[in-house]
């Protein structure tokens, strides 16, 4: 089975540019999560979707960040304009949310973003 | 979610069992114990989870004490590829809070 797919795997851009990260969740999963990992802050949740609807975006740093999930098999995380402090590894994860004890999150390989 | 305590690092000889402990003395009755690992530069990888009973899958075994205040992840035959940071996470399935909170974890180094 294909796991969570993320693209690109590496992105180098200059400050002020728009960056778009992409994620394809595991087929059949109904929840999708965007996390960011840095040395200073560890792994932190940015936003998650349930059935394509954003449920909790309290972790989104500021208005420069936006996320969409137009359908069950695709999500994007956009940063506009990007800043050097956005440099991090961004992970996408998906799960099958059953409301009880089913919410095991499976992570993608991540996108390493470097903003110069 | 309950707080967890893990040793910062452990070594294990290749081919031997690796036993990784986790303390979660404030765990609530509806909270599960999850284990993930992260190999350098890769995404966190789910290993196993459990509530009360011991669990086993193709990767590992999870032993939870009867009072549920601690648990041990067992990798039965560690290989060099098992070198990673292992995270013990305690979480409940309630409300809208679904974030996995990764602590510092245990750096497991499997030695040849």
Short mmCIF file of C-alpha atoms in Angstrom, two decimals:
data_model
loop_
_atom_site.label_atom_id
_atom_site.label_comp_id
_atom_site.label_asym_id
_atom_site.label_seq_id
_atom_site.Cartn_x
_atom_site.Cartn_y
_atom_site.Cartn_z
CA UNK A 1 0.00 0.00 0.00
CA UNK A 2 1.16 3.50 -0.76
CA UNK A 3 1.67 5.56 2.33
CA UNK A 4 1.23 9.29 2.68
CA UNK A 5 2.84 11.04 -0.26
CA UNK A 6 4.35 14.50 0.00
CA UNK A 7 5.91 16.74 -2.59
CA UNK A 8 8.33 18.25 -3.05
CA UNK A 9 10.73 16.47 -0.73
CA UNK A 10 13.04 19.47 -0.67
CA UNK A 11 12.30 23.10 -1.38
CA UNK A 12 14.72 25.99 -1.37
CA UNK A 13 13.29 29.43 -1.94
CA UNK A 14 14.04 33.04 -1.27
CA UNK A 15 12.38 35.22 1.29
CA UNK A 16 9.15 36.70 0.02
CA UNK A 17 8.37 33.92 -2.42
CA UNK A 18 5.25 31.79 -2.30
CA UNK A 19 5.70 28.17 -1.29
CA UNK A 20 3.18 25.38 -1.81
CA UNK A 21 3.55 21.99 -0.15
CA UNK A 22 1.42 19.07 -1.28
CA UNK A 23 0.08 15.98 0.38
CA UNK A 24 -1.81 12.89 -0.74
CA UNK A 25 -3.22 10.97 2.24
CA UNK A 26 -3.63 7.23 2.47
CA UNK A 27 -6.64 6.12 0.46
CA UNK A 28 -9.70 5.67 2.65
CA UNK A 29 -8.47 7.90 5.46
CA UNK A 30 -10.79 10.72 6.47
CA UNK A 31 -8.45 12.91 8.52
CA UNK A 32 -5.38 14.83 7.46
CA UNK A 33 -2.85 16.64 9.60
CA UNK A 34 -0.09 19.14 8.85
CA UNK A 35 2.82 19.23 11.32
CA UNK A 36 6.01 21.27 11.38
CA UNK A 37 9.26 20.12 12.96
CA UNK A 38 12.14 22.34 14.04
CA UNK A 39 15.02 21.80 16.42
CA UNK A 40 13.77 24.54 18.70
CA UNK A 41 10.09 23.65 18.90
CA UNK A 42 10.00 19.97 18.03
CA UNK A 43 6.96 18.59 16.21
CA UNK A 44 3.92 20.84 16.34
CA UNK A 45 0.49 20.51 14.78
CA UNK A 46 -0.44 23.31 12.41
CA UNK A 47 -3.91 22.28 11.26
CA UNK A 48 -6.04 19.22 10.72
CA UNK A 49 -8.99 18.34 8.52
CA UNK A 50 -11.79 15.87 9.05
CA UNK A 51 -13.73 14.85 5.93
CA UNK A 52 -12.02 17.68 4.05
CA UNK A 53 -13.20 20.31 6.55
CA UNK A 54 -10.65 22.24 8.64
CA UNK A 55 -11.35 21.47 12.30
CA UNK A 56 -8.51 23.05 14.24
CA UNK A 57 -6.15 25.62 12.75
CA UNK A 58 -4.98 27.07 16.05
CA UNK A 59 -1.44 25.98 15.32
CA UNK A 60 -1.13 27.96 12.11
CA UNK A 61 1.53 30.57 12.91
CA UNK A 62 -0.01 33.55 11.17
CA UNK A 63 -1.98 34.68 8.18
CA UNK A 64 0.90 33.93 5.87
CA UNK A 65 0.03 30.26 6.25
CA UNK A 66 -3.03 28.72 4.64
CA UNK A 67 -4.15 25.15 4.04
CA UNK A 68 -6.77 23.63 1.82
CA UNK A 69 -8.21 20.21 1.20
CA UNK A 70 -10.32 20.36 -1.97
CA UNK A 71 -10.98 16.62 -1.95
CA UNK A 72 -10.29 13.50 0.03
CA UNK A 73 -7.06 12.73 -1.79
CA UNK A 74 -5.24 16.04 -1.84
CA UNK A 75 -4.21 18.85 0.46
CA UNK A 76 -1.94 21.87 0.18
CA UNK A 77 -0.12 24.03 2.68
CA UNK A 78 0.80 27.43 1.33
CA UNK A 79 3.13 30.05 2.75
CA UNK A 80 2.93 33.50 1.23
CA UNK A 81 5.20 35.36 1.64
CA UNK A 82 7.81 32.99 3.02
CA UNK A 83 10.35 34.06 5.65
CA UNK A 84 13.61 32.48 6.84
CA UNK A 85 11.99 31.49 10.15
CA UNK A 86 9.62 29.24 8.20
CA UNK A 87 12.54 26.93 7.44
CA UNK A 88 11.60 23.53 8.86
CA UNK A 89 10.49 20.05 7.91
CA UNK A 90 6.77 19.91 7.20
CA UNK A 91 5.01 16.60 7.68
CA UNK A 92 1.62 15.52 6.52
CA UNK A 93 -0.15 12.68 8.31
CA UNK A 94 -3.46 10.92 7.77
CA UNK A 95 -5.71 8.70 9.82
CA UNK A 96 -9.05 6.94 9.81
CA UNK A 97 -11.09 8.69 12.47
CA UNK A 98 -13.77 6.47 13.93
CA UNK A 99 -14.56 8.56 16.97
CA UNK A 100 -13.44 5.99 19.50
CA UNK A 101 -10.11 4.24 19.44
CA UNK A 102 -9.28 4.56 15.80
CA UNK A 103 -7.04 7.51 15.04
CA UNK A 104 -3.60 6.14 14.35
CA UNK A 105 -1.77 8.81 12.41
CA UNK A 106 0.56 7.75 9.61
CA UNK A 107 3.16 10.26 8.54
CA UNK A 108 4.60 11.10 5.17
CA UNK A 109 8.32 11.53 4.47
CA UNK A 110 8.15 15.28 4.92
CA UNK A 111 9.16 18.34 2.92
CA UNK A 112 12.34 20.05 4.01
CA UNK A 113 11.84 23.77 3.41
CA UNK A 114 14.70 26.22 3.38
CA UNK A 115 13.94 29.91 3.03
CA UNK A 116 16.99 32.02 2.26
CA UNK B 1 -2.98 14.10 27.64
CA UNK B 2 -0.83 12.54 30.35
CA UNK B 3 2.86 13.39 30.51
CA UNK B 4 5.45 10.71 29.77
CA UNK B 5 9.01 10.19 30.95
CA UNK B 6 11.59 8.29 28.92
CA UNK B 7 15.35 7.83 29.29
CA UNK B 8 17.18 10.12 26.86
CA UNK B 9 19.31 7.37 25.35
CA UNK B 10 19.90 3.63 25.29
CA UNK B 11 22.23 1.24 23.51
CA UNK B 12 21.46 -2.26 22.37
CA UNK B 13 23.54 -4.93 20.69
CA UNK B 14 22.42 -6.03 17.27
CA UNK B 15 20.32 -9.19 17.45
CA UNK B 16 19.40 -8.67 21.08
CA UNK B 17 16.07 -7.49 22.41
CA UNK B 18 15.71 -3.77 22.96
CA UNK B 19 13.50 -2.85 25.90
CA UNK B 20 12.45 0.79 25.98
CA UNK B 21 10.69 1.98 29.15
CA UNK B 22 8.15 4.74 29.55
CA UNK B 23 6.60 6.16 32.70
CA UNK B 24 3.12 7.66 32.54
CA UNK B 25 2.02 7.75 36.15
CA UNK B 26 -0.79 10.27 35.58
CA UNK B 27 -2.47 8.31 32.81
CA UNK B 28 -6.26 8.35 32.82
CA UNK B 29 -8.53 5.40 32.28
CA UNK B 30 -9.46 6.39 28.74
CA UNK B 31 -5.94 7.19 27.56
CA UNK B 32 -4.01 4.94 25.22
CA UNK B 33 -0.27 4.40 25.07
CA UNK B 34 1.20 4.96 21.61
CA UNK B 35 4.73 4.36 20.37
CA UNK B 36 6.28 6.03 17.35
CA UNK B 37 9.84 6.23 16.15
CA UNK B 38 11.69 8.66 13.95
CA UNK B 39 14.71 7.61 12.00
CA UNK B 40 16.94 10.52 11.15
CA UNK B 41 15.43 12.80 8.49
CA UNK B 42 12.37 10.61 8.04
CA UNK B 43 8.75 11.03 9.11
CA UNK B 44 7.59 9.56 12.43
CA UNK B 45 6.67 5.92 12.04
CA UNK B 46 3.82 4.32 13.96
CA UNK B 47 4.88 1.21 15.87
CA UNK B 48 2.13 0.02 18.19
CA UNK B 49 -0.48 1.16 20.68
CA UNK B 50 -2.54 -0.28 23.53
CA UNK B 51 -4.96 0.52 26.33
CA UNK B 52 -4.67 -2.16 29.02
CA UNK B 53 -3.62 -5.43 27.51
CA UNK B 54 -0.24 -6.31 26.13
CA UNK B 55 -0.06 -5.98 22.38
CA UNK B 56 2.14 -7.51 19.70
CA UNK B 57 2.52 -6.86 16.01
CA UNK B 58 5.12 -7.57 13.36
CA UNK B 59 7.34 -4.77 14.60
CA UNK B 60 7.24 -4.92 18.36
CA UNK B 61 5.53 -5.87 21.60
CA UNK B 62 4.00 -3.48 24.09
CA UNK B 63 3.87 -4.44 27.74
CA UNK B 64 1.65 -2.27 29.96
CA UNK B 65 1.79 -2.72 33.73
CA UNK B 66 -1.38 -3.65 35.54
CA UNK B 67 -1.72 -0.21 37.11
CA UNK B 68 -1.00 1.30 33.66
CA UNK B 69 1.52 3.73 35.11
CA UNK B 70 4.34 2.47 32.93
CA UNK B 71 4.95 0.50 29.78
CA UNK B 72 7.80 -1.12 27.86
CA UNK B 73 8.29 -1.33 24.13
CA UNK B 74 10.17 -4.45 23.10
CA UNK B 75 11.95 -4.86 19.80
CA UNK B 76 12.67 -8.60 19.91
CA UNK B 77 15.70 -8.72 17.62
CA UNK B 78 17.13 -5.26 17.12
CA UNK B 79 18.90 -4.46 13.88
CA UNK B 80 21.03 -1.50 12.86
CA UNK B 81 18.01 -0.09 11.04
CA UNK B 82 16.18 0.19 14.35
CA UNK B 83 18.49 3.01 15.40
CA UNK B 84 16.07 5.92 15.90
CA UNK B 85 14.39 8.17 18.42
CA UNK B 86 11.49 6.36 20.06
CA UNK B 87 8.54 8.32 21.39
CA UNK B 88 6.03 7.17 23.96
CA UNK B 89 2.79 9.16 23.71
CA UNK B 90 -0.28 8.97 25.88
CA UNK B 91 -3.51 10.23 24.41
CA UNK B 92 -7.25 9.98 24.66
CA UNK B 93 -9.80 9.89 21.87
CA UNK B 94 -12.11 12.63 23.00
CA UNK B 95 -13.05 16.08 21.92
CA UNK B 96 -11.45 17.86 19.04
CA UNK B 97 -7.88 17.78 20.35
CA UNK B 98 -6.14 15.25 18.17
CA UNK B 99 -2.59 16.47 18.21
CA UNK B 100 0.14 13.93 18.87
CA UNK B 101 2.46 15.47 21.42
CA UNK B 102 5.98 14.20 20.92
CA UNK B 103 8.29 14.65 23.90
CA UNK B 104 12.05 14.22 23.86
CA UNK B 105 11.92 10.47 23.32
CA UNK B 106 14.68 7.88 23.71
CA UNK B 107 17.56 7.76 21.27
CA UNK B 108 18.12 4.05 20.69
CA UNK B 109 21.44 3.14 19.16
CA UNK B 110 21.84 -0.42 17.96
CA UNK B 111 25.49 -1.40 18.00
CA UNK B 112 27.05 -3.95 15.65
#
